[in-house]
PDB file of C-alpha atoms in Angstrom:
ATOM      1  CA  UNK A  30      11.586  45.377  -8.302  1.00 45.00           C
ATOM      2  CA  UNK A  31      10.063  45.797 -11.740  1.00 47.00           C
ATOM      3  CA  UNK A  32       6.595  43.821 -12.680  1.00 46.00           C
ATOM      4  CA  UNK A  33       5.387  43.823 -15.917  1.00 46.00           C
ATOM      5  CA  UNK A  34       2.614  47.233 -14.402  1.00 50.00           C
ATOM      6  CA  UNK A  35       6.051  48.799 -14.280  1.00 47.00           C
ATOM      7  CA  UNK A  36       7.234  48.254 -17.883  1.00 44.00           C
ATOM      8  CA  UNK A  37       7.049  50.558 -20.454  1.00 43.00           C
ATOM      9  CA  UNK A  38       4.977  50.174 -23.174  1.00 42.00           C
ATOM     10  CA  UNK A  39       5.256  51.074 -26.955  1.00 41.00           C
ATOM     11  CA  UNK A  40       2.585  52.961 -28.177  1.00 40.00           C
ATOM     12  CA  UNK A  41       4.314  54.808 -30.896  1.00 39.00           C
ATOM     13  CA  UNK A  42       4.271  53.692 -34.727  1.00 38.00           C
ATOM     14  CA  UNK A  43       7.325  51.375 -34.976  1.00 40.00           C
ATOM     15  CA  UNK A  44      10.857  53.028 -36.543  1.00 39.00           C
ATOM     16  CA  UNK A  45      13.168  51.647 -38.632  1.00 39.00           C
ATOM     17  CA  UNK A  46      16.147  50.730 -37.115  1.00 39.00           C
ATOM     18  CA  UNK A  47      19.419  52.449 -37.231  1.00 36.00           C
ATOM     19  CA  UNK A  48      22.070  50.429 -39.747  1.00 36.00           C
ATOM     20  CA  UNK A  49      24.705  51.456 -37.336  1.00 34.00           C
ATOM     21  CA  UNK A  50      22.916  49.651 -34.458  1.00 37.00           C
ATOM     22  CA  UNK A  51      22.323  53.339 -32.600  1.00 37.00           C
ATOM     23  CA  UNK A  52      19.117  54.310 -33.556  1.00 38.00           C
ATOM     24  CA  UNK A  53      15.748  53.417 -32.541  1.00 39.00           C
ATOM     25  CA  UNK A  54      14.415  49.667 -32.709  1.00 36.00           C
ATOM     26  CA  UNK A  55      11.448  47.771 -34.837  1.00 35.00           C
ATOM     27  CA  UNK A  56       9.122  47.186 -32.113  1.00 32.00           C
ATOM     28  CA  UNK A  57       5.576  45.963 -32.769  1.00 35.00           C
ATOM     29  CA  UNK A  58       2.607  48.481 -31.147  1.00 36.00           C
ATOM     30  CA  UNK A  59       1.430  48.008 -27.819  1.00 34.00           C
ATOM     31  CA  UNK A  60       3.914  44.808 -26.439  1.00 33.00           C
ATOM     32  CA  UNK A  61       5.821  45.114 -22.824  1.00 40.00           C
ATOM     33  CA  UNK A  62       9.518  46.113 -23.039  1.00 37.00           C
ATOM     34  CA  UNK A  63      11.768  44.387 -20.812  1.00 42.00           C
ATOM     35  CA  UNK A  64      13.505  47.285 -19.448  1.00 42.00           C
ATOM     36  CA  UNK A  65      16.595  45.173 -18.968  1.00 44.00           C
ATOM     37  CA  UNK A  66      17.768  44.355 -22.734  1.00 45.00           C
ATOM     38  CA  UNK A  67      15.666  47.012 -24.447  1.00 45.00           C
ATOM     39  CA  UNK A  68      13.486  43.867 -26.210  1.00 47.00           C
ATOM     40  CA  UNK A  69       9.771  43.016 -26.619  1.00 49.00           C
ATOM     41  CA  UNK A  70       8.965  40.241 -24.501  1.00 50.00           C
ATOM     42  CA  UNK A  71       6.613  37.960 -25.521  1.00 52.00           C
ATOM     43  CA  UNK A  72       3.116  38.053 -23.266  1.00 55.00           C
ATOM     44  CA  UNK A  73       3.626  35.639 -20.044  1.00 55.00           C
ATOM     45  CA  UNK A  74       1.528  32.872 -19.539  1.00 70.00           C
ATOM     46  CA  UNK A  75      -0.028  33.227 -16.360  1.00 82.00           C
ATOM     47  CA  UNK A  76       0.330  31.155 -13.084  1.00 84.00           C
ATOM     48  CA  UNK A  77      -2.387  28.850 -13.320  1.00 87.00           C
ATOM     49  CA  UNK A  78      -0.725  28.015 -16.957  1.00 87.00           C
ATOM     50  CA  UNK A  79       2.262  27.191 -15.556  1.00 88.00           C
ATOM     51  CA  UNK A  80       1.651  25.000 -12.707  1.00 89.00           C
ATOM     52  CA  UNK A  81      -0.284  22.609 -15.094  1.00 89.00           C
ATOM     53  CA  UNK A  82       2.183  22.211 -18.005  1.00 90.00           C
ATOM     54  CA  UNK A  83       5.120  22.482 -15.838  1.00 92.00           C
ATOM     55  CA  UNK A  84       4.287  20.359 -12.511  1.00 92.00           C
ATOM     56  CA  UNK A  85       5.432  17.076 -14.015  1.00 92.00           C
ATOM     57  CA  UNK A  86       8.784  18.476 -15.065  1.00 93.00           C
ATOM     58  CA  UNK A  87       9.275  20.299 -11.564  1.00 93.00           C
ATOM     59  CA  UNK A  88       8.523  16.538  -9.545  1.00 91.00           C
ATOM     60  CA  UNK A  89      10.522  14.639 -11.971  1.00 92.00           C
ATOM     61  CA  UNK A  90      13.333  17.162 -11.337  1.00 92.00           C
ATOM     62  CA  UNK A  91      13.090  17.043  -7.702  1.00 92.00           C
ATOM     63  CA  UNK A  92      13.095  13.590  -7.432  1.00 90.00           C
ATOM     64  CA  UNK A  93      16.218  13.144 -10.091  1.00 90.00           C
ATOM     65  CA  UNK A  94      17.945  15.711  -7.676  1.00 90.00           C
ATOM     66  CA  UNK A  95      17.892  13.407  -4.271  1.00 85.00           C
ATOM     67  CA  UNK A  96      14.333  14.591  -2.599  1.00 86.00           C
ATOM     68  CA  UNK A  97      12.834  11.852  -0.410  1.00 82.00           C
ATOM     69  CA  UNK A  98       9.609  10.647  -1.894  1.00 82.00           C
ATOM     70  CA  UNK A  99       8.117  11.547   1.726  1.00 79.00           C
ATOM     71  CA  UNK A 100       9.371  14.993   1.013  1.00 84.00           C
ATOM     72  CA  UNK A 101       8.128  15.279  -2.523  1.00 88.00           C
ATOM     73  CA  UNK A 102       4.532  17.103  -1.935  1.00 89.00           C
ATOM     74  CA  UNK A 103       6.293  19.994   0.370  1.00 90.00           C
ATOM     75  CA  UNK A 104       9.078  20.359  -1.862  1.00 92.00           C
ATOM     76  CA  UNK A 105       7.149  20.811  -5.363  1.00 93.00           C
ATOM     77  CA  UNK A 106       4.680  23.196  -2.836  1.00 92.00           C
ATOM     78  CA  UNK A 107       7.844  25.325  -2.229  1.00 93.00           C
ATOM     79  CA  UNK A 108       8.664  25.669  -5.454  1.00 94.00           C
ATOM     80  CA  UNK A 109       5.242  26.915  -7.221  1.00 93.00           C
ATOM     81  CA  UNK A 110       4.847  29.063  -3.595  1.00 93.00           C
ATOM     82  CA  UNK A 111       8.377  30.548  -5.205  1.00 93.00           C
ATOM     83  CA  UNK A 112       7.075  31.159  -8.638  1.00 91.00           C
ATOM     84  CA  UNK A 113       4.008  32.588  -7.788  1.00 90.00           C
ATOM     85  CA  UNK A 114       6.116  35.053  -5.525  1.00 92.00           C
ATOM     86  CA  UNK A 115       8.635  35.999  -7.832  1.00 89.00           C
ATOM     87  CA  UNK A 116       6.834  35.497 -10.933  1.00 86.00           C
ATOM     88  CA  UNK A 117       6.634  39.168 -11.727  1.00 84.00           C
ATOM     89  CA  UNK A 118      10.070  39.261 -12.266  1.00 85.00           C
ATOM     90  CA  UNK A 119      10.971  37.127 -14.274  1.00 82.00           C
ATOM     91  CA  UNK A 120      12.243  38.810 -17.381  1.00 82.00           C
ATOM     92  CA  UNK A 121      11.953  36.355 -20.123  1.00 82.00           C
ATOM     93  CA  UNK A 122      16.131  36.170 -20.871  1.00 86.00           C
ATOM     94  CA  UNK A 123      15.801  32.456 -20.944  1.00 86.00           C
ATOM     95  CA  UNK A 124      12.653  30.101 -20.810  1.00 88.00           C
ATOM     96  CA  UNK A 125      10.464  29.388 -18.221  1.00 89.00           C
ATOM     97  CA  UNK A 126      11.398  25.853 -18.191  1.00 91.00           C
ATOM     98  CA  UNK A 127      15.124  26.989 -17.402  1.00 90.00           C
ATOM     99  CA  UNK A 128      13.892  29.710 -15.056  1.00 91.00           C
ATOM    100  CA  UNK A 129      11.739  26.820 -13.133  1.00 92.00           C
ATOM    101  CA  UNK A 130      15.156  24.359 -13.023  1.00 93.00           C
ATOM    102  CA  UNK A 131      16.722  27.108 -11.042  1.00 92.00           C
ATOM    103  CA  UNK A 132      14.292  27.532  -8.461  1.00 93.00           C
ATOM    104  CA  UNK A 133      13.994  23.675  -8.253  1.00 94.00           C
ATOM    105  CA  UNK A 134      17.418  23.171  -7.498  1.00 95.00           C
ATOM    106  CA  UNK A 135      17.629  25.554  -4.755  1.00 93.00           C
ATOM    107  CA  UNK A 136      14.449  24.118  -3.106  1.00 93.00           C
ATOM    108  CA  UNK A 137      16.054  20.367  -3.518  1.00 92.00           C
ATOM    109  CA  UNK A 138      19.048  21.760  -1.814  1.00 90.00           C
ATOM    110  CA  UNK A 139      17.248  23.426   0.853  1.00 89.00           C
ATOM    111  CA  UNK A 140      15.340  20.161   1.130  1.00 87.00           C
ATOM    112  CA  UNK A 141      18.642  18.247   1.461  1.00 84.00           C
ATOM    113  CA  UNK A 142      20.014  20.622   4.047  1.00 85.00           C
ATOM    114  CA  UNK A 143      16.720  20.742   6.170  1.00 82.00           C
ATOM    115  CA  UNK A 144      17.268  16.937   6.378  1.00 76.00           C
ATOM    116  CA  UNK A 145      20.869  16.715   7.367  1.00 75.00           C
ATOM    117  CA  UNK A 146      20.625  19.633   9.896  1.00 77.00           C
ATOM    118  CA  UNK A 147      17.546  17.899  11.674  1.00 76.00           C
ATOM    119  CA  UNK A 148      19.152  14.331  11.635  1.00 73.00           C
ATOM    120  CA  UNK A 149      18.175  11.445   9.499  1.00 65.00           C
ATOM    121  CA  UNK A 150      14.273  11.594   9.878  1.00 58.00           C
ATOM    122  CA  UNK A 151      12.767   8.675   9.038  1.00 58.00           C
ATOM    123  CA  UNK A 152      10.291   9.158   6.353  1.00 59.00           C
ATOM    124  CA  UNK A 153       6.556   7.762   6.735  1.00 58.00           C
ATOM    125  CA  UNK A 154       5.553   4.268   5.376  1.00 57.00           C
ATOM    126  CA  UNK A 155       3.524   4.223   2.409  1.00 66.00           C
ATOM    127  CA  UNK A 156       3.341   0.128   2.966  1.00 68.00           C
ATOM    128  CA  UNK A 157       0.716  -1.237   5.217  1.00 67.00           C
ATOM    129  CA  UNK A 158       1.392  -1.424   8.983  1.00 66.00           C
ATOM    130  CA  UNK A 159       3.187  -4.774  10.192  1.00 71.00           C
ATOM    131  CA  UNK A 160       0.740  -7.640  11.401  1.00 76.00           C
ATOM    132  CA  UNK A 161       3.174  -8.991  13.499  1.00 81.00           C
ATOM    133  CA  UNK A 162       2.000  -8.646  17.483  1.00 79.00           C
ATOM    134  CA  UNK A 163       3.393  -5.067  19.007  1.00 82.00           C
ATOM    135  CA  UNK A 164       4.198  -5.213  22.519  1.00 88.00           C
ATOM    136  CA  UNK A 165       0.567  -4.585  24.190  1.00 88.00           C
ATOM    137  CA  UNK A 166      -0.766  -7.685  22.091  1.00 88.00           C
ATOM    138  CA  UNK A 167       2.097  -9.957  23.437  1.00 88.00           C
ATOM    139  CA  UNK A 168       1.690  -8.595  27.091  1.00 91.00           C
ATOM    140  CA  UNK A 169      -2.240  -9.178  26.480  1.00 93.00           C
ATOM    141  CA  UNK A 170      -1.159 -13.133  25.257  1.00 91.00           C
ATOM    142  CA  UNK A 171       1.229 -13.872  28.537  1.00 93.00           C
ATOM    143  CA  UNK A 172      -1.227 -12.455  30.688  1.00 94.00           C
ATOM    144  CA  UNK A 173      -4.089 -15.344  29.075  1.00 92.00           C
ATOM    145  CA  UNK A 174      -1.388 -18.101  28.682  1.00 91.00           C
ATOM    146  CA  UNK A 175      -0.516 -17.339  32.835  1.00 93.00           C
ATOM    147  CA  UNK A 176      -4.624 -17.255  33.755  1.00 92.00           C
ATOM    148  CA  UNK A 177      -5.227 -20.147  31.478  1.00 88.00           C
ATOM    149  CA  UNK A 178      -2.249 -22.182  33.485  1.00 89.00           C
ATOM    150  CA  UNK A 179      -4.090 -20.597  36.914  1.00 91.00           C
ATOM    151  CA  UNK A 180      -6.649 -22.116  35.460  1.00 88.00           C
ATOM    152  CA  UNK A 181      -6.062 -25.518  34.619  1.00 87.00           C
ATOM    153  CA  UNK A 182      -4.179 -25.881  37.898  1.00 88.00           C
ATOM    154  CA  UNK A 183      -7.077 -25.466  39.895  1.00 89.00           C
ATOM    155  CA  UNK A 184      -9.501 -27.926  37.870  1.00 87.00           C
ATOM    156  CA  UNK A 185      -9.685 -31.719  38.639  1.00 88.00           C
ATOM    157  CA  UNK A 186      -7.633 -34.092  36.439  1.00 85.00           C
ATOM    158  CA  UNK A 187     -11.304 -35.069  34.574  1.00 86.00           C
ATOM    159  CA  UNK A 188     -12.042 -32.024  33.969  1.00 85.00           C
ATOM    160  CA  UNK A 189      -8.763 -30.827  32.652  1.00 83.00           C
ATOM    161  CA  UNK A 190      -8.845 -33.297  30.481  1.00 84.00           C
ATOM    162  CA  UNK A 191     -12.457 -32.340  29.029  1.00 84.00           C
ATOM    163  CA  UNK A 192     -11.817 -28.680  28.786  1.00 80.00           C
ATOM    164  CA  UNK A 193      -8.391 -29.401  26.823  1.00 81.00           C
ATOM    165  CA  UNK A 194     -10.106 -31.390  24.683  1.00 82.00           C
ATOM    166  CA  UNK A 195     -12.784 -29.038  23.594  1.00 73.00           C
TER     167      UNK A 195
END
């Protein structure tokens, strides 16, 4: 595992370059050297950096790629907890936007998977709960319609007739 501490660093004048192709390289003073393709690498923007320009992009993605909304939050969590792991090695051969699709893809996938191996969860309601009586209201209205019958039974026809009327 290199990270960017391990990368060498040009501190000599720069050299002009071999025609040929086999001599030394045009490098500018003091800029990291990916140690992979021999180039300067531009300075990396840091974590905090790329969680705010990128975050849109990574939810959009996510979604687009068959997340559940209810899903979404853990998902695009995974991902940055991802970057900020591997972060040090990323070595700059394509752009960070690219590098981010390819983590986001695996995480949707994983996503996907988690779901199907633990059964079709239902995901939570954003809506508001039903009004409609659950079962401990209905028990609670039989048990007043059969007291209020009880009730009636036992008063006088007069009476009956008052209280219904009120």
């Amino acid at each position: 595992m290199t990270g960017p501490e391990n990368r060498p660093t040009v501190t000599d004048p720069p050299v002009s370059g071999d025609p040929r192709g086999t001599g030394p390289v045009n490098l500018p003073v003091g800029l990291p050297i990916d140690a992979g393709s021999g180039s300067a690498a531009a300075p990396a923007p840091d974590f905090d950096a790329i969680y705010a320009e990128y975050f849109p992009f990574v939810w959009r993605c996510l979604r687009g790629l068959g997340v559940a909304e209810s899903g979404l939050d853990d998902a695009a969590q995974d991902v940055f907890v991802v970057v900020h792991r591997r972060f040090a090695e990323f070595r700059g051969s394509s752009s960070i936007r690219t590098w981010l699709y390819g983590i986001v893809r695996n995480v949707a996938s994983n996503h996907r998977r988690s779901l199907a191996r633990k059964g079709h969860v239902l995901p939570l309601d954003r809506e508001p709960p039903s009004l409609a009586p659950g079962p401990a209201e209905a028990a609670e209205h039989a048990e007043a319609a059969a007291f209020l019958e009880r009730f009636l039974a036992e008063l006088d026809a007069k009476k009956r007739e008052v209280f219904m009327l009120r």
